mmCIF file of C-alpha atoms in Angstrom:
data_model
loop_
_atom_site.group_PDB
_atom_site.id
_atom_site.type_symbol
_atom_site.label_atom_id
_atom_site.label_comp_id
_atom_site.label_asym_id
_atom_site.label_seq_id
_atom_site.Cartn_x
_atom_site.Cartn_y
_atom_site.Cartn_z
ATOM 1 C CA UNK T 1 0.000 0.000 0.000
ATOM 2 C CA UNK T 2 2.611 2.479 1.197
ATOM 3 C CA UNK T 3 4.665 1.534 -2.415
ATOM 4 C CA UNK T 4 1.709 2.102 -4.122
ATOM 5 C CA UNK T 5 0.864 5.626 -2.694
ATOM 6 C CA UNK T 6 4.020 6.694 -3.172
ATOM 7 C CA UNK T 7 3.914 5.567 -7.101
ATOM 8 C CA UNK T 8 0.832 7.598 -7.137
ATOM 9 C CA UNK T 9 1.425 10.776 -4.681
ATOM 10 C CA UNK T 10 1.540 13.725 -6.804
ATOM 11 C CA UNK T 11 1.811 12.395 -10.124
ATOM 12 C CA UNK T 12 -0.576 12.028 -13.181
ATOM 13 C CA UNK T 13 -3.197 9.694 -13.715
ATOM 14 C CA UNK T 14 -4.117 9.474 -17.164
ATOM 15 C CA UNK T 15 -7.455 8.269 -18.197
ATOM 16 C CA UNK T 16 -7.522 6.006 -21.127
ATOM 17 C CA UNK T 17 -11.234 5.028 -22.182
ATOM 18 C CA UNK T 18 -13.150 4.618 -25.210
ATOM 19 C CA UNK T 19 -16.656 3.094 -25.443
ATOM 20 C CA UNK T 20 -17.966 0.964 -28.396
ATOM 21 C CA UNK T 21 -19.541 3.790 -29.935
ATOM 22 C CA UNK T 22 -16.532 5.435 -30.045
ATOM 23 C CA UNK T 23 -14.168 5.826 -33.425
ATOM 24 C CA UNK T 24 -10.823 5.018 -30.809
ATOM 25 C CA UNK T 25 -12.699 1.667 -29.098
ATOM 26 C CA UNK T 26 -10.088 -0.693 -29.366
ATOM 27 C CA UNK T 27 -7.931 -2.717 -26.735
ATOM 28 C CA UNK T 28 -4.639 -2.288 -28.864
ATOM 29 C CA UNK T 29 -5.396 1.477 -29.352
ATOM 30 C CA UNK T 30 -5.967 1.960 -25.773
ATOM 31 C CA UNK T 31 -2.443 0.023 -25.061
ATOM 32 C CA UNK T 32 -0.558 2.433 -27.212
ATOM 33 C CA UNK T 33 -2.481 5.699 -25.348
ATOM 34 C CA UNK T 34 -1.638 4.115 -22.176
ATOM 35 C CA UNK T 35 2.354 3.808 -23.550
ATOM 36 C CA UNK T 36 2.304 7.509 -24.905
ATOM 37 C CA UNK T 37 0.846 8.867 -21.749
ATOM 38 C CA UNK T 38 3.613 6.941 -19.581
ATOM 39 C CA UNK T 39 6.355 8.370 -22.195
ATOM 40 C CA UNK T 40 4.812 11.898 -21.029
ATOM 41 C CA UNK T 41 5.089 11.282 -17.668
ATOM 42 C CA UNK T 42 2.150 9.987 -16.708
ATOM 43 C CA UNK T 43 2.464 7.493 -13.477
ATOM 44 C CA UNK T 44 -0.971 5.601 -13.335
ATOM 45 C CA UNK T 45 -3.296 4.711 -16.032
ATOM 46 C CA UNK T 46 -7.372 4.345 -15.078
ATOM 47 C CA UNK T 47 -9.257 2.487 -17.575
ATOM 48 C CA UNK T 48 -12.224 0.866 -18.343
ATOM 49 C CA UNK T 49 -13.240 -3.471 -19.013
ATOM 50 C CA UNK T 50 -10.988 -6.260 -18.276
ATOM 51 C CA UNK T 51 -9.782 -6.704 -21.558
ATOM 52 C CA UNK T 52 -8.793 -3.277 -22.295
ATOM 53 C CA UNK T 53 -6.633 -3.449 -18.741
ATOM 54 C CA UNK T 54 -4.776 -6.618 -19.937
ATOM 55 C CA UNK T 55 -3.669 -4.656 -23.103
ATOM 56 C CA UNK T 56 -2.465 -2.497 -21.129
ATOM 57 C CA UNK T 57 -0.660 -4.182 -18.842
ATOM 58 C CA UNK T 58 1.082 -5.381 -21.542
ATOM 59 C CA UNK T 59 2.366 -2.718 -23.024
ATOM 60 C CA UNK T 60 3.490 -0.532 -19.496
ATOM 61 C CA UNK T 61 4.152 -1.407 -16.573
ATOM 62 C CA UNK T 62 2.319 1.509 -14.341
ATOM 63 C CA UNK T 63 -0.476 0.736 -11.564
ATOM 64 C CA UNK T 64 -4.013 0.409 -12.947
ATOM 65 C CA UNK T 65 -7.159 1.898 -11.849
ATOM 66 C CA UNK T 66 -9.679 0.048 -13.267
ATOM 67 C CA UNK T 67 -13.513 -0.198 -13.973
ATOM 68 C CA UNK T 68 -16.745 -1.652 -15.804
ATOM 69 C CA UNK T 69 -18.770 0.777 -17.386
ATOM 70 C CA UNK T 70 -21.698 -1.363 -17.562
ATOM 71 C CA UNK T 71 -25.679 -0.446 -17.687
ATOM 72 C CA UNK T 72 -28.441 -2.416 -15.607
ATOM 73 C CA UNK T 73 -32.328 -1.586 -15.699
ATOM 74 C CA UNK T 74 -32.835 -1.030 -12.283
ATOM 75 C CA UNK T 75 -30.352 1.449 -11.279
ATOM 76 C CA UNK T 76 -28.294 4.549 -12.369
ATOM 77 C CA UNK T 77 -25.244 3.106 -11.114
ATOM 78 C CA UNK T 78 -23.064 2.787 -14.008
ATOM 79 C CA UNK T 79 -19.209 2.376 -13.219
ATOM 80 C CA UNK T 80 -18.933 -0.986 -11.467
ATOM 81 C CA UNK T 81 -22.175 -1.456 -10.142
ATOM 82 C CA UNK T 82 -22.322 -5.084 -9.200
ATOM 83 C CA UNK T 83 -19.560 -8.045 -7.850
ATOM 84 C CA UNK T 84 -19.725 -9.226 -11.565
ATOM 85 C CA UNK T 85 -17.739 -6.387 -12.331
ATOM 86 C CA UNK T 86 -15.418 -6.702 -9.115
ATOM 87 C CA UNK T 87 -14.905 -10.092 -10.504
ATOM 88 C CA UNK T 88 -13.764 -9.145 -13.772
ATOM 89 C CA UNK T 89 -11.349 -6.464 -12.615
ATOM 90 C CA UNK T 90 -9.410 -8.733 -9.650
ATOM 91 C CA UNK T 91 -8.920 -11.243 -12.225
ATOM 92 C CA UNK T 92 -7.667 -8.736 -14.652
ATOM 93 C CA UNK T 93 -4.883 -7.661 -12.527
ATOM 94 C CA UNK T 94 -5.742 -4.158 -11.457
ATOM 95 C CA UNK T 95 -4.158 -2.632 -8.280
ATOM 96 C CA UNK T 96 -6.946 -0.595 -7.597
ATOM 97 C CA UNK T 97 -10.832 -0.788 -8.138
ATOM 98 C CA UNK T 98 -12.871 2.183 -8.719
ATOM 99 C CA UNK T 99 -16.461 2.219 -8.255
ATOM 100 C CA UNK T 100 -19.510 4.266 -7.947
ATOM 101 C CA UNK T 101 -19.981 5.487 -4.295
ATOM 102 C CA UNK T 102 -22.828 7.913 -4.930
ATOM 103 C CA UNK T 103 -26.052 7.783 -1.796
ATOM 104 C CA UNK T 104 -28.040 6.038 -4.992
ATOM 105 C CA UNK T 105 -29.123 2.517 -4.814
ATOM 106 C CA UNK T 106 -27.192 -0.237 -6.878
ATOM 107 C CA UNK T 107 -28.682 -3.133 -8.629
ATOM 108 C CA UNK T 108 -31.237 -5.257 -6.756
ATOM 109 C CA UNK T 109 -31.975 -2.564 -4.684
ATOM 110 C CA UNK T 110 -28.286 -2.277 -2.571
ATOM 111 C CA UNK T 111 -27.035 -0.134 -1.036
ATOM 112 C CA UNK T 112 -23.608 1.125 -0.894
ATOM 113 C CA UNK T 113 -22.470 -0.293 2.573
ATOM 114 C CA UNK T 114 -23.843 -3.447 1.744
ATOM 115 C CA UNK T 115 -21.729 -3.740 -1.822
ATOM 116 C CA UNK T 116 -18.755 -2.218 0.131
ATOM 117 C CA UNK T 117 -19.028 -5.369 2.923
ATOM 118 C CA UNK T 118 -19.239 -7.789 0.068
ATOM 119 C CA UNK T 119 -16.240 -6.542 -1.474
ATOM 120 C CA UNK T 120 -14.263 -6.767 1.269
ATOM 121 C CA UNK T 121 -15.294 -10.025 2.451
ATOM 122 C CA UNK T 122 -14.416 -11.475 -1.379
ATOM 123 C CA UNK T 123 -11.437 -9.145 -2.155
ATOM 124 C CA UNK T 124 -9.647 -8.331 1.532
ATOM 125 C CA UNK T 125 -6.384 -7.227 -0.051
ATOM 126 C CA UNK T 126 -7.924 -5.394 -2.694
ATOM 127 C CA UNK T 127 -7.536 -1.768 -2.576
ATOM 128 C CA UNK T 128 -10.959 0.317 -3.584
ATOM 129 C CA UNK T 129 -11.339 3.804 -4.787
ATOM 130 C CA UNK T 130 -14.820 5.505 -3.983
ATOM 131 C CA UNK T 131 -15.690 8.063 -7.163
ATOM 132 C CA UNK T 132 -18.156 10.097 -5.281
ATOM 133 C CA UNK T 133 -20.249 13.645 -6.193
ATOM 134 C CA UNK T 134 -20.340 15.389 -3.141
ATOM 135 C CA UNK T 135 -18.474 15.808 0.466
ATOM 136 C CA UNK T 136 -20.703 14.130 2.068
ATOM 137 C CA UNK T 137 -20.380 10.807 0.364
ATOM 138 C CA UNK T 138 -16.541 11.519 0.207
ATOM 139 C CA UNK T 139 -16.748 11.606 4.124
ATOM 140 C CA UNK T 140 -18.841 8.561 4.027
ATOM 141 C CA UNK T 141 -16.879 6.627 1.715
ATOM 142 C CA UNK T 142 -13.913 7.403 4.323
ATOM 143 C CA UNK T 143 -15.777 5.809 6.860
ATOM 144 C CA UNK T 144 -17.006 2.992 5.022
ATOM 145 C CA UNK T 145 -12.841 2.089 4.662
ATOM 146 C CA UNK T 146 -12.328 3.243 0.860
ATOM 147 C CA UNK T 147 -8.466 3.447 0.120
ATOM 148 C CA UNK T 148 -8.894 5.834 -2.254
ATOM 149 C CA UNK T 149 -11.516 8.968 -2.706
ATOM 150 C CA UNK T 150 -12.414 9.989 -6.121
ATOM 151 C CA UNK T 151 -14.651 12.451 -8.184
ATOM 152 C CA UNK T 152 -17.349 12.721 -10.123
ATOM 153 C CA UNK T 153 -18.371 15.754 -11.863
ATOM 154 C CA UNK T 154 -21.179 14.224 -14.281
ATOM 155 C CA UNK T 155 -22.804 12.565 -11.233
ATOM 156 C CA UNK T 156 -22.488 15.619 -9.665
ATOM 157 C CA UNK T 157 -24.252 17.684 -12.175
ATOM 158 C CA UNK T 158 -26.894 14.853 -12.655
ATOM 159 C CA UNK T 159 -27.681 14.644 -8.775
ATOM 160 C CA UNK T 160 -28.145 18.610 -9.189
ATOM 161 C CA UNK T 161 -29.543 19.660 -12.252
ATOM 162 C CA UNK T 162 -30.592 23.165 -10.952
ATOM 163 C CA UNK T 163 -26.750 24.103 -10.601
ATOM 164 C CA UNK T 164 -25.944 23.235 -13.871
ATOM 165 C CA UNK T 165 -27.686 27.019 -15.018
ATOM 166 C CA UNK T 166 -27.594 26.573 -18.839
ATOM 167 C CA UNK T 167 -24.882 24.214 -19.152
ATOM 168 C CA UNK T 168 -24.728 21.559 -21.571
ATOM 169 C CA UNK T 169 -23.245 18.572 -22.064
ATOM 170 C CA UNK T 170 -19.338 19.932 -22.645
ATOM 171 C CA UNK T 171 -20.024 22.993 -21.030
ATOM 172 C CA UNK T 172 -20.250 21.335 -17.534
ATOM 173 C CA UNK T 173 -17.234 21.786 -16.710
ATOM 174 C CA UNK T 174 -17.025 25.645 -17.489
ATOM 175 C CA UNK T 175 -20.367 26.050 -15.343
ATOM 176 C CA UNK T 176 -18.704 23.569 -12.599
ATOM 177 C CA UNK T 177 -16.301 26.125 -12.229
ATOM 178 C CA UNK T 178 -17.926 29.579 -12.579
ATOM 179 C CA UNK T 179 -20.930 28.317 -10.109
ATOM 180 C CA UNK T 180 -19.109 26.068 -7.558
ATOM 181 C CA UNK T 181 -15.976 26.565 -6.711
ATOM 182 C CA UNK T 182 -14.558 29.064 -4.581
ATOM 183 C CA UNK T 183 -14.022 32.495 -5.971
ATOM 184 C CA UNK T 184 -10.467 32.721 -5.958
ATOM 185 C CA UNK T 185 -9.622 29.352 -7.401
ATOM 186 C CA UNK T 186 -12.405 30.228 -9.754
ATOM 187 C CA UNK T 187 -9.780 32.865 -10.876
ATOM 188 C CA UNK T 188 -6.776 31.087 -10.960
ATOM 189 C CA UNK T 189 -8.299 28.578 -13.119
ATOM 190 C CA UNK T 190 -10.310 30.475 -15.351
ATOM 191 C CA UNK T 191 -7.074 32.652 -15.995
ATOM 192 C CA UNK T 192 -4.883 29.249 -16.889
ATOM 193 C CA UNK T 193 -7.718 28.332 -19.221
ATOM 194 C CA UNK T 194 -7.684 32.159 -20.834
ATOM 195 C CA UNK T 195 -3.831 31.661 -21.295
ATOM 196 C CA UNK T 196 -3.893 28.143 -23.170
ATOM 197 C CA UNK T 197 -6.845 29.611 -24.958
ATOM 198 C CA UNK T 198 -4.963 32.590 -26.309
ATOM 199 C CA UNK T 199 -2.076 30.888 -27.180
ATOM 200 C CA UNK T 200 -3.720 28.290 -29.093
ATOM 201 C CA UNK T 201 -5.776 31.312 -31.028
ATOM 202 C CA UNK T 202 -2.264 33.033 -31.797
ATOM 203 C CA UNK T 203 -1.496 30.131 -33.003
ATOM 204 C CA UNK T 204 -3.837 29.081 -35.459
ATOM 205 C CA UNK T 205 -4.051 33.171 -36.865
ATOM 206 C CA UNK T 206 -0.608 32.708 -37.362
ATOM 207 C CA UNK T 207 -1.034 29.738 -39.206
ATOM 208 C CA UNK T 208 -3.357 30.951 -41.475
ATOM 209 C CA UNK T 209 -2.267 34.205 -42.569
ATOM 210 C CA UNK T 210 0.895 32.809 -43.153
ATOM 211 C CA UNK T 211 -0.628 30.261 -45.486
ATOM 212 C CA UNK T 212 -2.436 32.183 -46.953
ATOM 213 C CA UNK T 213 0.325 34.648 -47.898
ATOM 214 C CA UNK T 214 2.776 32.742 -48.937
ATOM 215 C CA UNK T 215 0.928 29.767 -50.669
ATOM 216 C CA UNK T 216 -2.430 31.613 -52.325
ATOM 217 C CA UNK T 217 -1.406 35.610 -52.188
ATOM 218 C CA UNK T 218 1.213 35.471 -54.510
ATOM 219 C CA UNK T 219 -0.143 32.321 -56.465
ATOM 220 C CA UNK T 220 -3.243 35.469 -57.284
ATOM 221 C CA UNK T 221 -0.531 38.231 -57.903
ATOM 222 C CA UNK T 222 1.229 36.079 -59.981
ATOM 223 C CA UNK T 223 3.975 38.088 -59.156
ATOM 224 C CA UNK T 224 6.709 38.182 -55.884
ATOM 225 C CA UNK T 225 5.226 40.017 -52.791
ATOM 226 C CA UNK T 226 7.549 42.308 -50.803
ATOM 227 C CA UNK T 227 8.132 41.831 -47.215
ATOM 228 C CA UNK T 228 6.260 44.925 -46.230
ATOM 229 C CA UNK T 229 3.430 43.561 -48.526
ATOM 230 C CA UNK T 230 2.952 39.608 -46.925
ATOM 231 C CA UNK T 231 2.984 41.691 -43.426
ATOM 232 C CA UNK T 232 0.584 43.969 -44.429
ATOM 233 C CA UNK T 233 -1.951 41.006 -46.150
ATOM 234 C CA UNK T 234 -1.138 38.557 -43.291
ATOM 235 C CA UNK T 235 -2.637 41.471 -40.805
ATOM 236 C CA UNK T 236 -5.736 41.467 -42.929
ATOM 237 C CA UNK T 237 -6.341 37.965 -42.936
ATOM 238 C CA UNK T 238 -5.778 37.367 -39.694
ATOM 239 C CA UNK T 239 -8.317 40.548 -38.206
ATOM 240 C CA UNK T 240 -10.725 38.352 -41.078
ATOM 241 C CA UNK T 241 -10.336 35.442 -39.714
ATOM 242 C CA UNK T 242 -10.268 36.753 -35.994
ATOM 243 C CA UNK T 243 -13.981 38.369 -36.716
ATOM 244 C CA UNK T 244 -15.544 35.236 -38.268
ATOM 245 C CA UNK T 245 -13.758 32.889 -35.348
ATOM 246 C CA UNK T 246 -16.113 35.121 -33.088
ATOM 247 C CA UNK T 247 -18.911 35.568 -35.038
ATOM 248 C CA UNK T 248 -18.717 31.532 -35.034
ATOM 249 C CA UNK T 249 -18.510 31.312 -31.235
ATOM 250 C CA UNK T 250 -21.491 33.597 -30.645
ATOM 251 C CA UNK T 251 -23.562 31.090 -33.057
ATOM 252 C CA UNK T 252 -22.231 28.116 -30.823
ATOM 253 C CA UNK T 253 -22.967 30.147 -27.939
ATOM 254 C CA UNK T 254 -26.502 31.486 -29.016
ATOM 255 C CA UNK T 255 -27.287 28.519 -31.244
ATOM 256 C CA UNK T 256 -29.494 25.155 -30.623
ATOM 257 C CA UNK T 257 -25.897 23.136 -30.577
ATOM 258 C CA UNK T 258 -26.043 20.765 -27.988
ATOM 259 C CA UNK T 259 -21.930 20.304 -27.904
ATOM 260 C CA UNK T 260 -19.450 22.151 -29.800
ATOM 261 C CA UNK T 261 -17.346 19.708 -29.557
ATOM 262 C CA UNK T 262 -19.187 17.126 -32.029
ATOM 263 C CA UNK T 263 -20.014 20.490 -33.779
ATOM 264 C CA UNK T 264 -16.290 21.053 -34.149
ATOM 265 C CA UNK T 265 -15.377 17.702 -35.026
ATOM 266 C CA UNK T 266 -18.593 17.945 -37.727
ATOM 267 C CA UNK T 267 -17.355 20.428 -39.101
ATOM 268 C CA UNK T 268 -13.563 19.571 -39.576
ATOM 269 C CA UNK T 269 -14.700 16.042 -40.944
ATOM 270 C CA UNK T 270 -16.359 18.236 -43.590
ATOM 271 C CA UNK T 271 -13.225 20.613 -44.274
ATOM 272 C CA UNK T 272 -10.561 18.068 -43.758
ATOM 273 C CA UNK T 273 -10.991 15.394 -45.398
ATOM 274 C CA UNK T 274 -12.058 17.679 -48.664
ATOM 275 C CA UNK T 275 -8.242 18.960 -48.064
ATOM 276 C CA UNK T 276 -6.797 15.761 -47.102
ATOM 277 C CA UNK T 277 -8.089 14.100 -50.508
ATOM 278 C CA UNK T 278 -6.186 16.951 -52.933
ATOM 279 C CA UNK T 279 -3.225 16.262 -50.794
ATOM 280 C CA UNK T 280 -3.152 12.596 -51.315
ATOM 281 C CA UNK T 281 -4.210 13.589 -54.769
ATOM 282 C CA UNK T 282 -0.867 15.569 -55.159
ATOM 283 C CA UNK T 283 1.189 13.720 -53.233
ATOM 284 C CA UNK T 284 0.490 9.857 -54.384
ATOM 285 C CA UNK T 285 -0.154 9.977 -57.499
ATOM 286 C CA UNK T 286 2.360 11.088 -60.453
ATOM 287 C CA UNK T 287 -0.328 11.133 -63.494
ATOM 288 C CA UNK T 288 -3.409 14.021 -61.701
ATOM 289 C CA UNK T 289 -3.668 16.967 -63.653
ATOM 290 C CA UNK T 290 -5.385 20.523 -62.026
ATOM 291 C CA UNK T 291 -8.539 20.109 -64.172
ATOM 292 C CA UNK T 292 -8.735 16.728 -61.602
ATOM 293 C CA UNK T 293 -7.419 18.250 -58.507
ATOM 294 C CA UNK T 294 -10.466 20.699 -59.047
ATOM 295 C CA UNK T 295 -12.827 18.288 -60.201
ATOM 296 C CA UNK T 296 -12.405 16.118 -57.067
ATOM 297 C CA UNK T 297 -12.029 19.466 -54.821
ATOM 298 C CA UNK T 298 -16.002 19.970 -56.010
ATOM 299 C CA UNK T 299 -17.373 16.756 -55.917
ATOM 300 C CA UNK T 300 -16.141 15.705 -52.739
ATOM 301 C CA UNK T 301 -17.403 18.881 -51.511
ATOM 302 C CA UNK T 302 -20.705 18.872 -52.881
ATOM 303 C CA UNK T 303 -21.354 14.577 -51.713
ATOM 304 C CA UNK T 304 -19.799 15.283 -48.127
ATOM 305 C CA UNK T 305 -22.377 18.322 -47.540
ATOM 306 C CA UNK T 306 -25.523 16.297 -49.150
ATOM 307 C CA UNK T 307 -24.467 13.156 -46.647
ATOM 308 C CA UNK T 308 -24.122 15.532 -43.862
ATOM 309 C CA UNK T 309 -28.254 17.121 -44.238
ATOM 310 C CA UNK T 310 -29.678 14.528 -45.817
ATOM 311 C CA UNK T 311 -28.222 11.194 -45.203
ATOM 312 C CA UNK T 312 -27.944 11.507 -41.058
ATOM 313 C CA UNK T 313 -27.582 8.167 -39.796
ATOM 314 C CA UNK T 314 -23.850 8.842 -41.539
ATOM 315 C CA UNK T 315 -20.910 8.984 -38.676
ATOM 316 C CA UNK T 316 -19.426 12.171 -38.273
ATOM 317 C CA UNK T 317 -16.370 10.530 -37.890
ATOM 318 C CA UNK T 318 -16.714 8.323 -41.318
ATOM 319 C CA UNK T 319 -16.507 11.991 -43.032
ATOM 320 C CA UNK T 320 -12.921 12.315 -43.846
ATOM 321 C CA UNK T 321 -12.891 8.900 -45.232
ATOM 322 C CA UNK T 322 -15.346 9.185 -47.161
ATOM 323 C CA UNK T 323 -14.290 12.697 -48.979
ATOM 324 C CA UNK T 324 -10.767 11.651 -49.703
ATOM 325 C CA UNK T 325 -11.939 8.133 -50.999
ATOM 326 C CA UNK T 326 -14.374 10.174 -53.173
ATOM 327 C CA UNK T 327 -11.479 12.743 -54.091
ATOM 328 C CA UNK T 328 -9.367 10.207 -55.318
ATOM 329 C CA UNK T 329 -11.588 8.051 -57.604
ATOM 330 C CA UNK T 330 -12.873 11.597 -59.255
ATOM 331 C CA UNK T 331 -9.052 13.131 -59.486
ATOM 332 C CA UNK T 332 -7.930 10.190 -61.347
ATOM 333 C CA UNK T 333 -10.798 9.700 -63.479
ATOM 334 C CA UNK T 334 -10.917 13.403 -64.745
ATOM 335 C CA UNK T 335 -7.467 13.479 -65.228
ATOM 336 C CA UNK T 336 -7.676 9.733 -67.599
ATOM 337 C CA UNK T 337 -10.427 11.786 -69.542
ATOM 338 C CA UNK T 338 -8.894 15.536 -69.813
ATOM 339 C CA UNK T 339 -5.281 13.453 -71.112
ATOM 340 C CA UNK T 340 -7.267 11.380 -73.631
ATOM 341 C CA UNK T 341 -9.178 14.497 -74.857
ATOM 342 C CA UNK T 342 -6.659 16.973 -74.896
ATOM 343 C CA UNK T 343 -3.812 14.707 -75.382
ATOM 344 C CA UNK T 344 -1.532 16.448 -73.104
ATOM 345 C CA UNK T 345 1.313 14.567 -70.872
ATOM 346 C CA UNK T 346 0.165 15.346 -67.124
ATOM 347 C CA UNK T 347 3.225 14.678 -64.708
ATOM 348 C CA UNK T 348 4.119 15.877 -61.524
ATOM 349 C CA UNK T 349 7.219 18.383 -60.650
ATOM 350 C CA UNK T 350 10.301 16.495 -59.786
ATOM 351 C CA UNK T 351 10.500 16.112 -55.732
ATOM 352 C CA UNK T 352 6.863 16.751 -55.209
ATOM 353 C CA UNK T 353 5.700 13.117 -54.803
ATOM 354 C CA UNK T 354 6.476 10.188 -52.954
ATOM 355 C CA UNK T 355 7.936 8.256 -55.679
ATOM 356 C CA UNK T 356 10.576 11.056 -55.460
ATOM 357 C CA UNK T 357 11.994 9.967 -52.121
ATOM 358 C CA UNK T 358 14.185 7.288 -53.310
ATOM 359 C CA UNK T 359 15.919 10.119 -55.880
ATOM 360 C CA UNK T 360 16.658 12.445 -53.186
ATOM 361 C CA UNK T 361 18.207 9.650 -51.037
ATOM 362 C CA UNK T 362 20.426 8.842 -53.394
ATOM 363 C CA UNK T 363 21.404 12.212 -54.423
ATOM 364 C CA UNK T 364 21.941 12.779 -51.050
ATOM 365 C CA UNK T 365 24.271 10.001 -50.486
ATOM 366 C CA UNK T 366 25.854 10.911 -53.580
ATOM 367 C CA UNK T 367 26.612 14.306 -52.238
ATOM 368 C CA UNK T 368 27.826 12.791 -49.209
ATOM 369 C CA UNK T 369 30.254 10.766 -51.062
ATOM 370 C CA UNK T 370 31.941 14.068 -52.347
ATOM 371 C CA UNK T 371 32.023 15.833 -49.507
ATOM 372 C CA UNK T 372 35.056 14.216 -48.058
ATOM 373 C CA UNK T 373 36.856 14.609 -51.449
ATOM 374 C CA UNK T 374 35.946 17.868 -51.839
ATOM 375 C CA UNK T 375 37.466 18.866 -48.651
ATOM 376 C CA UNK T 376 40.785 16.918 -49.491
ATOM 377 C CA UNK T 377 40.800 18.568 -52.803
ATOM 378 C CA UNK T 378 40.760 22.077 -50.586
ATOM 379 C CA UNK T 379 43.558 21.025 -48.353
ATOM 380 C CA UNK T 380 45.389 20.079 -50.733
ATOM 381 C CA UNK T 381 45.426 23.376 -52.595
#
């Protein structure tokens, strides 16, 4: 026990769940999550069914905090409700349980001192950690002989709906801490979030209205911009783009949008798999001329927006597939058809496609051959 506190004693715990419905629901993905977060420093991994804990056992070798998510008609209890799930975990291999310790009944009708004295009678050297929604059942988790006291914010919000003033769904956390928390940490969190907020903004206008500049500007000019000009256009485009990021947020803000973060996520499926299909476009294949890069540009465009309002059954996150699959099969085909019309030769600039890589190896090995000559030659002189 005291090894294991000490393992865990001001370090990271990093969370590393995905349910069926979800596009990263995999026990090998959730290994290779749980091996990036202990290569950035995390020191205990909590995640969710047996088998998804034996991955990741496998692949690091940090203590486990481990639950069932698993529904039952009777009860709201929902992260190991029942000894079934106990069960599962112990034989799994976890160093610590975590299970719902909320004043609602379990299963069958139990309560949560009855669940707790079966679990100790079955498991005695088990340690348990109580995820609980309010002091009170923290305290009374203590007493019942948890090892371990945990949170839970959604239970929370659930148990207290009034509190949650007009939050939803991934806003709970905002309205958690604007509405319940102390004022001053209030501040000193809200001012960390600001911070990562505004550097992540600078960020992405910098992005932009460099892109923009350098790789459509002067492609529109068709002529060299000065310095003095790409600063002055990159200040434009980034007070354009700063305007419509906020007239976007006040939609989100103001709209019927239940989460902006499937919004989001929506909405980049739609722009980036468009994009992501001219790159492969450009970068995989050798024989696509522009007349195809365009074609596919519009069609995948025009198919991913018509799935997206009238076909909604369709996965948000089967978008981007979809668009560059689409943007492929048109680029190629337009480009066959415009070469046997026209009868133009359509190839790609030297060092612009994959099949260039092997060419600029070996040039570069050639050049590294010389080198050493080319310095002896200079001595020599």
């Amino acid at each position: 026990m005291r090894d294991l506190n000490e393992k865990l004693r001001g370090n990271l715990i990093v969370s590393c769940q995905a349910l069926p419905d979800e596009p990263l629901h995999s026990s090998f993905i959730m290994g290779r999550m749980a091996l990036a977060a202990e290569q950035g420093g995390a020191r205990g991994i909590r995640a969710n069914t047996a088998e998804d804990i034996r991955e990741i056992r496998r692949n690091v070798d940090l203590p486990v905090i481990g639950i069932v998510k698993r529904e039952y008609q009777d009860s709201d209890i929902y992260i190991t409700p029942t000894l079934r799930e106990a069960d599962e975990l112990v034989e799994a291999g976890c160093e610590i349980i975590a299970t719902d310790a909320t004043d609602r009944l379990r299963p069958d009708g139990q309560t949560l001192d009855e669940f707790y004295e079966q679990l100790r009678d079955r498991f005695p050297g088990q340690k348990f950690m109580a995820d609980c929604s309010t002091v009170e059942e923290a305290l009374h988790a203590d007493k019942l002989g948890f090892d371990y006291i945990g949170t839970g914010l959604y239970i929370f919000c659930q148990q207290n709906p009034a509190l949650l003033q007009t939050a939803q769904q991934d806003q709970i956390f905002a309205s958690f801490i604007a509405y319940q928390l102390p004022v001053g940490i209030t501040g000193l969190l809200l001012a960390a979030i600001y911070a990562a907020a505004q550097s992540t903004l600078s960020t992405g206008l910098n992005s932009v209205a460099t892109s923009w500049t350098l790789d459509i500007q002067e492609r529109l000019t068709k002529k060299p911009l000065s310095f003095e000009q790409q600063t002055k256009i990159a200040r434009w485009v980034s007070l354009g783009v700063g305007v419509l990021s906020i007239v976007v947020a006040m939609i989100l803000a103001n709209g019927q949008i239940k989460s902006a973060y499937v919004w989001f996520n929506s909405f980049m499926g739609l722009v980036l798999g468009v994009l992501a299909g001219t790159f492969v476009l450009g970068v995989f294949t050798k024989k696509t001329s522009p007349m195809g890069a365009y074609s596919a540009f519009a069609v995948s465009s025009i198919l991913i927006i018509w799935i997206k309002y009238m076909e909604p059954d369709v996965s948000i996150w089967s978008y981007s597939l979809i668009t560059i699959g689409i943007s492929v099969i048109v680029g190629l085909v337009v480009s066959a058809i415009e070469r046997a019309v026209t009868g133009r030769k359509v190839e790609a600039d030297t060092y612009m496609t994959v099949y260039d890589l092997k060419k600029i190896k070996d040039e570069k090995k050639v050049g590294a051959d010389k080198a050493p000559n080319a310095v002896l030659a200079e001595e020599g002189e």
